[in-house]
Amino acid sequence: MAIITLTTDLGDKDIYQAALKGSIYKLLPTVTVVDITNNVAAFNIQQAAFILKNSFHYFPDNTVHLIGIDTVYSNYTRYLAIRYKNHYFVGADNGIFSLMFEQEPDAVVEINIMQDLKFLHFPLADIFVKAACHLANGGTLADIGLPVAGVENKMNLQPVIEKSLIKGVVIYIDSFQNVITNITKEFFNRVQQGRRFVLYFKRNETINHLSWHYNEVPEGEKLCLFGISDHLEIAINKGNASGLLGLNLGDSVIIDFQ
């Protein structure tokens, strides 16, 4: 079964999402189109990268992931098709791939499909769709582009170790207002080495216990846990952690190991 996923900032109110999906079905009527999300903040490649990085591996091998973030034509931006961990990705080379991938891709080509002039301002519904449908239909990367050596590099902000401390930041706030940091479970365990800890964040709030699930504390109480993304989250059981605790993107968190 051919699958194309969509991760875009097109929203739900305008014609753009409908134009994109209609263009896909016109070329490949039998494909299954899955919305990962169309509500990424406009041009926010960091947000899109976090969502897609933590969701693509749930799909079957050979799924094609079409990325519609900052795709308008530019003299400086290439359009790429990539194979990585048995999945295909089609998107603009604007740094998003370096934020998503933890190792080098298996293959990268710069797409050389000619653009239809009527789609001059919307290559997503033309070049990107043609490339994605070609791959979803069993075509090869070599048919749609020429190999390139690498991708545009952008760096994720990494947590810092200082003596007995980990210093991290908030990188994502989900639709439940859970606050997700850049501290991964692997990084935490490597530094912790079995020691007790205190997590400090805004307004002198603290947490000193890792929970396994959100309902482990009474409703309205704060907690921290490693969620589905394997990043440390600060949450409130059935509450709005971001709003109630005053935590926003870029805010600092500190873990002090005892």
PDB file of C-alpha atoms in Angstrom:
ATOM      1  CA  MET A   1       0.000   0.000   0.000  1.00  0.00           C
ATOM      2  CA  ALA A   2       1.435   3.372  -1.050  1.00  0.00           C
ATOM      3  CA  ILE A   3       1.421   6.002   1.719  1.00  0.00           C
ATOM      4  CA  ILE A   4       2.285   9.699   1.559  1.00  0.00           C
ATOM      5  CA  THR A   5       2.324  11.680   4.801  1.00  0.00           C
ATOM      6  CA  LEU A   6       1.997  15.457   5.037  1.00  0.00           C
ATOM      7  CA  THR A   7       3.798  17.718   7.490  1.00  0.00           C
ATOM      8  CA  THR A   8       3.036  21.331   6.549  1.00  0.00           C
ATOM      9  CA  ASP A   9       2.255  24.817   7.785  1.00  0.00           C
ATOM     10  CA  LEU A  10      -0.711  25.165   5.392  1.00  0.00           C
ATOM     11  CA  GLY A  11      -3.355  25.202   8.128  1.00  0.00           C
ATOM     12  CA  ASP A  12      -7.004  24.230   7.675  1.00  0.00           C
ATOM     13  CA  LYS A  13      -8.690  27.481   6.610  1.00  0.00           C
ATOM     14  CA  ASP A  14      -7.374  28.169   3.122  1.00  0.00           C
ATOM     15  CA  ILE A  15      -7.313  26.406  -0.241  1.00  0.00           C
ATOM     16  CA  TYR A  16      -3.694  25.292   0.006  1.00  0.00           C
ATOM     17  CA  GLN A  17      -4.166  21.992   1.809  1.00  0.00           C
ATOM     18  CA  ALA A  18      -7.008  21.013  -0.537  1.00  0.00           C
ATOM     19  CA  ALA A  19      -4.880  21.947  -3.573  1.00  0.00           C
ATOM     20  CA  LEU A  20      -2.008  19.827  -2.261  1.00  0.00           C
ATOM     21  CA  LYS A  21      -4.147  16.748  -1.570  1.00  0.00           C
ATOM     22  CA  GLY A  22      -6.074  17.073  -4.809  1.00  0.00           C
ATOM     23  CA  SER A  23      -2.815  17.241  -6.756  1.00  0.00           C
ATOM     24  CA  ILE A  24      -1.629  14.032  -5.079  1.00  0.00           C
ATOM     25  CA  TYR A  25      -4.828  12.103  -5.783  1.00  0.00           C
ATOM     26  CA  LYS A  26      -4.917  13.329  -9.372  1.00  0.00           C
ATOM     27  CA  LEU A  27      -1.485  11.794  -9.987  1.00  0.00           C
ATOM     28  CA  LEU A  28      -1.878   8.695  -7.817  1.00  0.00           C
ATOM     29  CA  PRO A  29      -5.559   7.946  -7.047  1.00  0.00           C
ATOM     30  CA  THR A  30      -4.790   4.747  -5.104  1.00  0.00           C
ATOM     31  CA  VAL A  31      -2.412   6.345  -2.602  1.00  0.00           C
ATOM     32  CA  THR A  32      -3.268   6.783   1.081  1.00  0.00           C
ATOM     33  CA  VAL A  33      -2.595  10.339   2.274  1.00  0.00           C
ATOM     34  CA  VAL A  34      -2.022  10.743   6.020  1.00  0.00           C
ATOM     35  CA  ASP A  35      -1.873  14.114   7.754  1.00  0.00           C
ATOM     36  CA  ILE A  36       0.856  14.115  10.378  1.00  0.00           C
ATOM     37  CA  THR A  37       0.022  17.773  10.851  1.00  0.00           C
ATOM     38  CA  ASN A  38      -0.832  20.796   8.722  1.00  0.00           C
ATOM     39  CA  ASN A  39      -0.675  23.161  11.676  1.00  0.00           C
ATOM     40  CA  VAL A  40       3.035  23.745  12.097  1.00  0.00           C
ATOM     41  CA  ALA A  41       3.657  27.417  12.881  1.00  0.00           C
ATOM     42  CA  ALA A  42       4.466  29.279   9.666  1.00  0.00           C
ATOM     43  CA  PHE A  43       8.038  28.610   8.477  1.00  0.00           C
ATOM     44  CA  ASN A  44       8.942  26.904  11.776  1.00  0.00           C
ATOM     45  CA  ILE A  45      11.285  24.161  10.625  1.00  0.00           C
ATOM     46  CA  GLN A  46      12.355  23.316  14.197  1.00  0.00           C
ATOM     47  CA  GLN A  47       8.772  22.489  15.167  1.00  0.00           C
ATOM     48  CA  ALA A  48       8.202  20.471  11.998  1.00  0.00           C
ATOM     49  CA  ALA A  49      11.461  18.576  12.459  1.00  0.00           C
ATOM     50  CA  PHE A  50      10.577  17.598  16.030  1.00  0.00           C
ATOM     51  CA  ILE A  51       7.134  16.323  15.023  1.00  0.00           C
ATOM     52  CA  LEU A  52       8.301  14.344  11.997  1.00  0.00           C
ATOM     53  CA  LYS A  53      11.445  12.993  13.690  1.00  0.00           C
ATOM     54  CA  ASN A  54       9.317  11.477  16.434  1.00  0.00           C
ATOM     55  CA  SER A  55       6.534  10.119  14.230  1.00  0.00           C
ATOM     56  CA  PHE A  56       7.866   8.858  10.889  1.00  0.00           C
ATOM     57  CA  HIS A  57       9.189   5.557  12.269  1.00  0.00           C
ATOM     58  CA  TYR A  58       5.643   4.466  13.195  1.00  0.00           C
ATOM     59  CA  PHE A  59       4.829   4.178   9.481  1.00  0.00           C
ATOM     60  CA  PRO A  60       5.666   1.198   7.247  1.00  0.00           C
ATOM     61  CA  ASP A  61       8.914   1.055   5.282  1.00  0.00           C
ATOM     62  CA  ASN A  62       8.879   2.956   1.982  1.00  0.00           C
ATOM     63  CA  THR A  63       6.375   5.520   3.237  1.00  0.00           C
ATOM     64  CA  VAL A  64       6.966   8.896   1.566  1.00  0.00           C
ATOM     65  CA  HIS A  65       6.976  11.932   3.871  1.00  0.00           C
ATOM     66  CA  LEU A  66       6.208  15.190   2.076  1.00  0.00           C
ATOM     67  CA  ILE A  67       7.375  18.249   4.032  1.00  0.00           C
ATOM     68  CA  GLY A  68       5.685  21.536   3.198  1.00  0.00           C
ATOM     69  CA  ILE A  69       7.616  24.078   5.279  1.00  0.00           C
ATOM     70  CA  ASP A  70       9.271  27.108   3.650  1.00  0.00           C
ATOM     71  CA  THR A  71       9.060  25.648   0.135  1.00  0.00           C
ATOM     72  CA  VAL A  72       8.587  28.810  -1.957  1.00  0.00           C
ATOM     73  CA  TYR A  73      11.190  29.094  -4.727  1.00  0.00           C
ATOM     74  CA  SER A  74      14.533  30.670  -3.830  1.00  0.00           C
ATOM     75  CA  ASN A  75      17.826  30.944  -5.692  1.00  0.00           C
ATOM     76  CA  TYR A  76      19.528  29.462  -2.648  1.00  0.00           C
ATOM     77  CA  THR A  77      17.259  26.570  -1.666  1.00  0.00           C
ATOM     78  CA  ARG A  78      17.377  23.153  -3.286  1.00  0.00           C
ATOM     79  CA  TYR A  79      14.486  20.709  -3.342  1.00  0.00           C
ATOM     80  CA  LEU A  80      15.612  17.285  -2.159  1.00  0.00           C
ATOM     81  CA  ALA A  81      14.366  13.711  -2.137  1.00  0.00           C
ATOM     82  CA  ILE A  82      16.032  11.519   0.476  1.00  0.00           C
ATOM     83  CA  ARG A  83      16.056   7.897   1.580  1.00  0.00           C
ATOM     84  CA  TYR A  84      16.664   7.453   5.314  1.00  0.00           C
ATOM     85  CA  LYS A  85      16.016   4.373   7.444  1.00  0.00           C
ATOM     86  CA  ASN A  86      13.858   2.785   4.702  1.00  0.00           C
ATOM     87  CA  HIS A  87      11.659   5.879   4.379  1.00  0.00           C
ATOM     88  CA  TYR A  88      11.549   8.625   1.749  1.00  0.00           C
ATOM     89  CA  PHE A  89      11.465  12.352   2.480  1.00  0.00           C
ATOM     90  CA  VAL A  90      10.694  15.153   0.026  1.00  0.00           C
ATOM     91  CA  GLY A  91      11.262  18.748   1.076  1.00  0.00           C
ATOM     92  CA  ALA A  92      13.240  21.959   0.772  1.00  0.00           C
ATOM     93  CA  ASP A  93      16.890  21.895   1.823  1.00  0.00           C
ATOM     94  CA  ASN A  94      16.393  24.595   4.453  1.00  0.00           C
ATOM     95  CA  GLY A  95      18.010  22.815   7.405  1.00  0.00           C
ATOM     96  CA  ILE A  96      15.068  20.638   8.392  1.00  0.00           C
ATOM     97  CA  PHE A  97      16.739  17.367   7.411  1.00  0.00           C
ATOM     98  CA  SER A  98      19.783  17.989   9.607  1.00  0.00           C
ATOM     99  CA  LEU A  99      17.433  18.678  12.541  1.00  0.00           C
ATOM    100  CA  MET A 100      15.556  15.416  11.927  1.00  0.00           C
ATOM    101  CA  PHE A 101      18.234  12.884  11.073  1.00  0.00           C
ATOM    102  CA  GLU A 102      20.566  11.361  13.671  1.00  0.00           C
ATOM    103  CA  GLN A 103      22.870   9.861  11.048  1.00  0.00           C
ATOM    104  CA  GLU A 104      23.748  10.315   7.401  1.00  0.00           C
ATOM    105  CA  PRO A 105      20.923   9.525   4.916  1.00  0.00           C
ATOM    106  CA  ASP A 106      21.252   6.501   2.676  1.00  0.00           C
ATOM    107  CA  ALA A 107      20.811   8.607  -0.481  1.00  0.00           C
ATOM    108  CA  VAL A 108      20.112  12.246  -1.358  1.00  0.00           C
ATOM    109  CA  VAL A 109      19.174  13.725  -4.741  1.00  0.00           C
ATOM    110  CA  GLU A 110      18.386  17.257  -5.817  1.00  0.00           C
ATOM    111  CA  ILE A 111      15.035  17.071  -7.590  1.00  0.00           C
ATOM    112  CA  ASN A 112      15.276  18.119 -11.236  1.00  0.00           C
ATOM    113  CA  ILE A 113      11.591  17.934 -12.172  1.00  0.00           C
ATOM    114  CA  MET A 114      10.588  20.918 -14.311  1.00  0.00           C
ATOM    115  CA  GLN A 115       8.061  23.198 -12.672  1.00  0.00           C
ATOM    116  CA  ASP A 116       4.727  23.949 -14.313  1.00  0.00           C
ATOM    117  CA  LEU A 117       4.466  27.739 -14.695  1.00  0.00           C
ATOM    118  CA  LYS A 118       0.925  27.783 -13.312  1.00  0.00           C
ATOM    119  CA  PHE A 119       2.351  26.513  -9.990  1.00  0.00           C
ATOM    120  CA  LEU A 120       5.162  29.065  -9.890  1.00  0.00           C
ATOM    121  CA  HIS A 121       4.220  30.275  -6.412  1.00  0.00           C
ATOM    122  CA  PHE A 122       3.174  26.850  -5.106  1.00  0.00           C
ATOM    123  CA  PRO A 123       5.855  24.256  -5.987  1.00  0.00           C
ATOM    124  CA  LEU A 124       4.518  22.082  -3.175  1.00  0.00           C
ATOM    125  CA  ALA A 125       1.527  21.101  -5.345  1.00  0.00           C
ATOM    126  CA  ASP A 126       3.704  20.519  -8.409  1.00  0.00           C
ATOM    127  CA  ILE A 127       7.365  19.521  -7.996  1.00  0.00           C
ATOM    128  CA  PHE A 128       6.983  18.055  -4.518  1.00  0.00           C
ATOM    129  CA  VAL A 129       3.813  16.147  -5.408  1.00  0.00           C
ATOM    130  CA  LYS A 130       5.334  14.706  -8.579  1.00  0.00           C
ATOM    131  CA  ALA A 131       8.403  13.534  -6.670  1.00  0.00           C
ATOM    132  CA  ALA A 132       6.393  12.069  -3.783  1.00  0.00           C
ATOM    133  CA  CYS A 133       3.958  10.234  -6.061  1.00  0.00           C
ATOM    134  CA  HIS A 134       6.811   8.863  -8.147  1.00  0.00           C
ATOM    135  CA  LEU A 135       8.471   7.396  -5.052  1.00  0.00           C
ATOM    136  CA  ALA A 136       5.202   6.147  -3.540  1.00  0.00           C
ATOM    137  CA  ASN A 137       4.495   4.350  -6.816  1.00  0.00           C
ATOM    138  CA  GLY A 138       7.785   2.452  -6.588  1.00  0.00           C
ATOM    139  CA  GLY A 139      10.009   4.786  -8.593  1.00  0.00           C
ATOM    140  CA  THR A 140      13.664   5.430  -7.802  1.00  0.00           C
ATOM    141  CA  LEU A 141      15.475   8.524  -6.608  1.00  0.00           C
ATOM    142  CA  ALA A 142      17.718   8.404  -9.686  1.00  0.00           C
ATOM    143  CA  ASP A 143      14.695   9.015 -11.908  1.00  0.00           C
ATOM    144  CA  ILE A 144      13.861  12.375 -10.341  1.00  0.00           C
ATOM    145  CA  GLY A 145      17.189  13.941  -9.440  1.00  0.00           C
ATOM    146  CA  LEU A 146      20.953  13.972  -9.300  1.00  0.00           C
ATOM    147  CA  PRO A 147      22.959  12.849  -6.249  1.00  0.00           C
ATOM    148  CA  VAL A 148      24.253  15.535  -3.883  1.00  0.00           C
ATOM    149  CA  ALA A 149      26.809  15.208  -1.115  1.00  0.00           C
ATOM    150  CA  GLY A 150      24.847  16.491   1.845  1.00  0.00           C
ATOM    151  CA  VAL A 151      22.100  18.703   3.246  1.00  0.00           C
ATOM    152  CA  GLU A 152      21.939  22.206   4.683  1.00  0.00           C
ATOM    153  CA  ASN A 153      23.133  22.005   8.271  1.00  0.00           C
ATOM    154  CA  LYS A 154      21.366  23.507  11.265  1.00  0.00           C
ATOM    155  CA  MET A 155      22.097  22.519  14.841  1.00  0.00           C
ATOM    156  CA  ASN A 156      19.588  21.594  17.513  1.00  0.00           C
ATOM    157  CA  LEU A 157      20.280  23.308  20.814  1.00  0.00           C
ATOM    158  CA  GLN A 158      21.911  20.664  23.014  1.00  0.00           C
ATOM    159  CA  PRO A 159      21.726  20.298  26.819  1.00  0.00           C
ATOM    160  CA  VAL A 160      24.894  21.214  28.722  1.00  0.00           C
ATOM    161  CA  ILE A 161      26.580  19.385  31.590  1.00  0.00           C
ATOM    162  CA  GLU A 162      28.142  21.526  34.325  1.00  0.00           C
ATOM    163  CA  LYS A 163      29.520  19.539  37.266  1.00  0.00           C
ATOM    164  CA  SER A 164      26.445  17.863  38.788  1.00  0.00           C
ATOM    165  CA  LEU A 165      23.963  19.829  36.664  1.00  0.00           C
ATOM    166  CA  ILE A 166      22.216  19.368  33.343  1.00  0.00           C
ATOM    167  CA  LYS A 167      21.096  22.652  31.807  1.00  0.00           C
ATOM    168  CA  GLY A 168      18.415  22.311  29.161  1.00  0.00           C
ATOM    169  CA  VAL A 169      15.712  24.337  27.445  1.00  0.00           C
ATOM    170  CA  VAL A 170      12.073  23.988  26.392  1.00  0.00           C
ATOM    171  CA  ILE A 171      11.941  23.024  22.695  1.00  0.00           C
ATOM    172  CA  TYR A 172       8.278  22.097  22.168  1.00  0.00           C
ATOM    173  CA  ILE A 173       4.840  22.569  23.729  1.00  0.00           C
ATOM    174  CA  ASP A 174       2.240  20.060  22.599  1.00  0.00           C
ATOM    175  CA  SER A 175      -1.504  20.527  22.158  1.00  0.00           C
ATOM    176  CA  PHE A 176      -2.105  19.410  25.767  1.00  0.00           C
ATOM    177  CA  GLN A 177       0.324  22.148  26.862  1.00  0.00           C
ATOM    178  CA  ASN A 178       2.850  19.579  28.085  1.00  0.00           C
ATOM    179  CA  VAL A 179       6.312  21.146  28.075  1.00  0.00           C
ATOM    180  CA  ILE A 180       9.017  19.153  26.274  1.00  0.00           C
ATOM    181  CA  THR A 181      12.713  19.819  26.827  1.00  0.00           C
ATOM    182  CA  ASN A 182      15.828  19.006  24.815  1.00  0.00           C
ATOM    183  CA  ILE A 183      16.975  16.498  27.478  1.00  0.00           C
ATOM    184  CA  THR A 184      16.633  12.960  26.149  1.00  0.00           C
ATOM    185  CA  LYS A 185      16.205   9.829  28.244  1.00  0.00           C
ATOM    186  CA  GLU A 186      19.553   8.481  27.060  1.00  0.00           C
ATOM    187  CA  PHE A 187      21.338  11.731  28.005  1.00  0.00           C
ATOM    188  CA  PHE A 188      19.605  11.882  31.408  1.00  0.00           C
ATOM    189  CA  ASN A 189      20.453   8.275  32.294  1.00  0.00           C
ATOM    190  CA  ARG A 190      24.063   8.676  31.221  1.00  0.00           C
ATOM    191  CA  VAL A 191      24.562  11.648  33.557  1.00  0.00           C
ATOM    192  CA  GLN A 192      22.328  10.486  36.419  1.00  0.00           C
ATOM    193  CA  GLN A 193      24.069   7.159  37.119  1.00  0.00           C
ATOM    194  CA  GLY A 194      21.452   6.220  39.699  1.00  0.00           C
ATOM    195  CA  ARG A 195      21.617   9.475  41.672  1.00  0.00           C
ATOM    196  CA  ARG A 196      18.622  11.360  43.034  1.00  0.00           C
ATOM    197  CA  PHE A 197      17.793  14.651  41.356  1.00  0.00           C
ATOM    198  CA  VAL A 198      15.870  17.895  41.632  1.00  0.00           C
ATOM    199  CA  LEU A 199      14.436  19.504  38.495  1.00  0.00           C
ATOM    200  CA  TYR A 200      14.308  23.295  38.738  1.00  0.00           C
ATOM    201  CA  PHE A 201      12.403  25.570  36.385  1.00  0.00           C
ATOM    202  CA  LYS A 202      10.553  28.902  36.243  1.00  0.00           C
ATOM    203  CA  ARG A 203       9.062  30.511  39.377  1.00  0.00           C
ATOM    204  CA  ASN A 204      11.340  28.389  41.611  1.00  0.00           C
ATOM    205  CA  GLU A 205       9.227  25.313  40.903  1.00  0.00           C
ATOM    206  CA  THR A 206      10.836  21.923  41.534  1.00  0.00           C
ATOM    207  CA  ILE A 207      10.153  18.238  40.837  1.00  0.00           C
ATOM    208  CA  ASN A 208      12.266  15.452  42.333  1.00  0.00           C
ATOM    209  CA  HIS A 209      10.641  12.291  41.001  1.00  0.00           C
ATOM    210  CA  LEU A 210      10.268  10.755  37.544  1.00  0.00           C
ATOM    211  CA  SER A 211       6.777   9.503  36.780  1.00  0.00           C
ATOM    212  CA  TRP A 212       5.921   6.607  34.481  1.00  0.00           C
ATOM    213  CA  HIS A 213       2.595   8.075  33.327  1.00  0.00           C
ATOM    214  CA  TYR A 214       0.553  11.264  33.647  1.00  0.00           C
ATOM    215  CA  ASN A 215      -1.976   9.822  36.111  1.00  0.00           C
ATOM    216  CA  GLU A 216       0.683   8.855  38.630  1.00  0.00           C
ATOM    217  CA  VAL A 217       0.032  12.102  40.537  1.00  0.00           C
ATOM    218  CA  PRO A 218      -3.323  13.578  41.620  1.00  0.00           C
ATOM    219  CA  GLU A 219      -5.208  15.750  39.126  1.00  0.00           C
ATOM    220  CA  GLY A 220      -3.780  19.249  39.024  1.00  0.00           C
ATOM    221  CA  GLU A 221      -0.361  18.207  40.325  1.00  0.00           C
ATOM    222  CA  LYS A 222       2.835  18.711  38.335  1.00  0.00           C
ATOM    223  CA  LEU A 223       5.120  15.872  37.247  1.00  0.00           C
ATOM    224  CA  CYS A 224       7.980  15.061  34.922  1.00  0.00           C
ATOM    225  CA  LEU A 225       8.395  11.992  32.734  1.00  0.00           C
ATOM    226  CA  PHE A 226       9.921  10.745  29.511  1.00  0.00           C
ATOM    227  CA  GLY A 227       7.104  10.779  26.987  1.00  0.00           C
ATOM    228  CA  ILE A 228       6.632   9.177  23.602  1.00  0.00           C
ATOM    229  CA  SER A 229       9.437  11.293  22.118  1.00  0.00           C
ATOM    230  CA  ASP A 230      11.926  10.096  24.782  1.00  0.00           C
ATOM    231  CA  HIS A 231      12.446  13.727  25.801  1.00  0.00           C
ATOM    232  CA  LEU A 232      11.928  14.933  29.357  1.00  0.00           C
ATOM    233  CA  GLU A 233       8.480  16.502  29.744  1.00  0.00           C
ATOM    234  CA  ILE A 234       7.032  18.731  32.442  1.00  0.00           C
ATOM    235  CA  ALA A 235       3.291  18.235  32.720  1.00  0.00           C
ATOM    236  CA  ILE A 236       0.277  18.716  34.977  1.00  0.00           C
ATOM    237  CA  ASN A 237      -2.131  15.816  35.299  1.00  0.00           C
ATOM    238  CA  LYS A 238      -5.181  16.960  33.296  1.00  0.00           C
ATOM    239  CA  GLY A 239      -3.888  20.514  33.413  1.00  0.00           C
ATOM    240  CA  ASN A 240      -2.114  23.175  31.340  1.00  0.00           C
ATOM    241  CA  ALA A 241       1.558  22.967  32.331  1.00  0.00           C
ATOM    242  CA  SER A 242       2.785  25.655  29.970  1.00  0.00           C
ATOM    243  CA  GLY A 243       0.203  28.218  31.060  1.00  0.00           C
ATOM    244  CA  LEU A 244      -0.022  27.374  34.755  1.00  0.00           C
ATOM    245  CA  LEU A 245       3.723  27.062  35.263  1.00  0.00           C
ATOM    246  CA  GLY A 246       4.625  29.959  32.981  1.00  0.00           C
ATOM    247  CA  LEU A 247       6.867  27.840  30.766  1.00  0.00           C
ATOM    248  CA  ASN A 248       7.471  28.890  27.168  1.00  0.00           C
ATOM    249  CA  LEU A 249       9.713  27.918  24.272  1.00  0.00           C
ATOM    250  CA  GLY A 250      13.350  28.678  25.058  1.00  0.00           C
ATOM    251  CA  ASP A 251      12.906  28.746  28.847  1.00  0.00           C
ATOM    252  CA  SER A 252      15.658  27.116  30.872  1.00  0.00           C
ATOM    253  CA  VAL A 253      15.384  23.998  33.023  1.00  0.00           C
ATOM    254  CA  ILE A 254      18.068  22.670  35.366  1.00  0.00           C
ATOM    255  CA  ILE A 255      18.522  19.178  36.778  1.00  0.00           C
ATOM    256  CA  ASP A 256      20.693  18.999  39.884  1.00  0.00           C
ATOM    257  CA  PHE A 257      21.893  15.497  40.719  1.00  0.00           C
ATOM    258  CA  GLN A 258      22.365  14.845  44.427  1.00  0.00           C
TER     259      GLN A 258
END
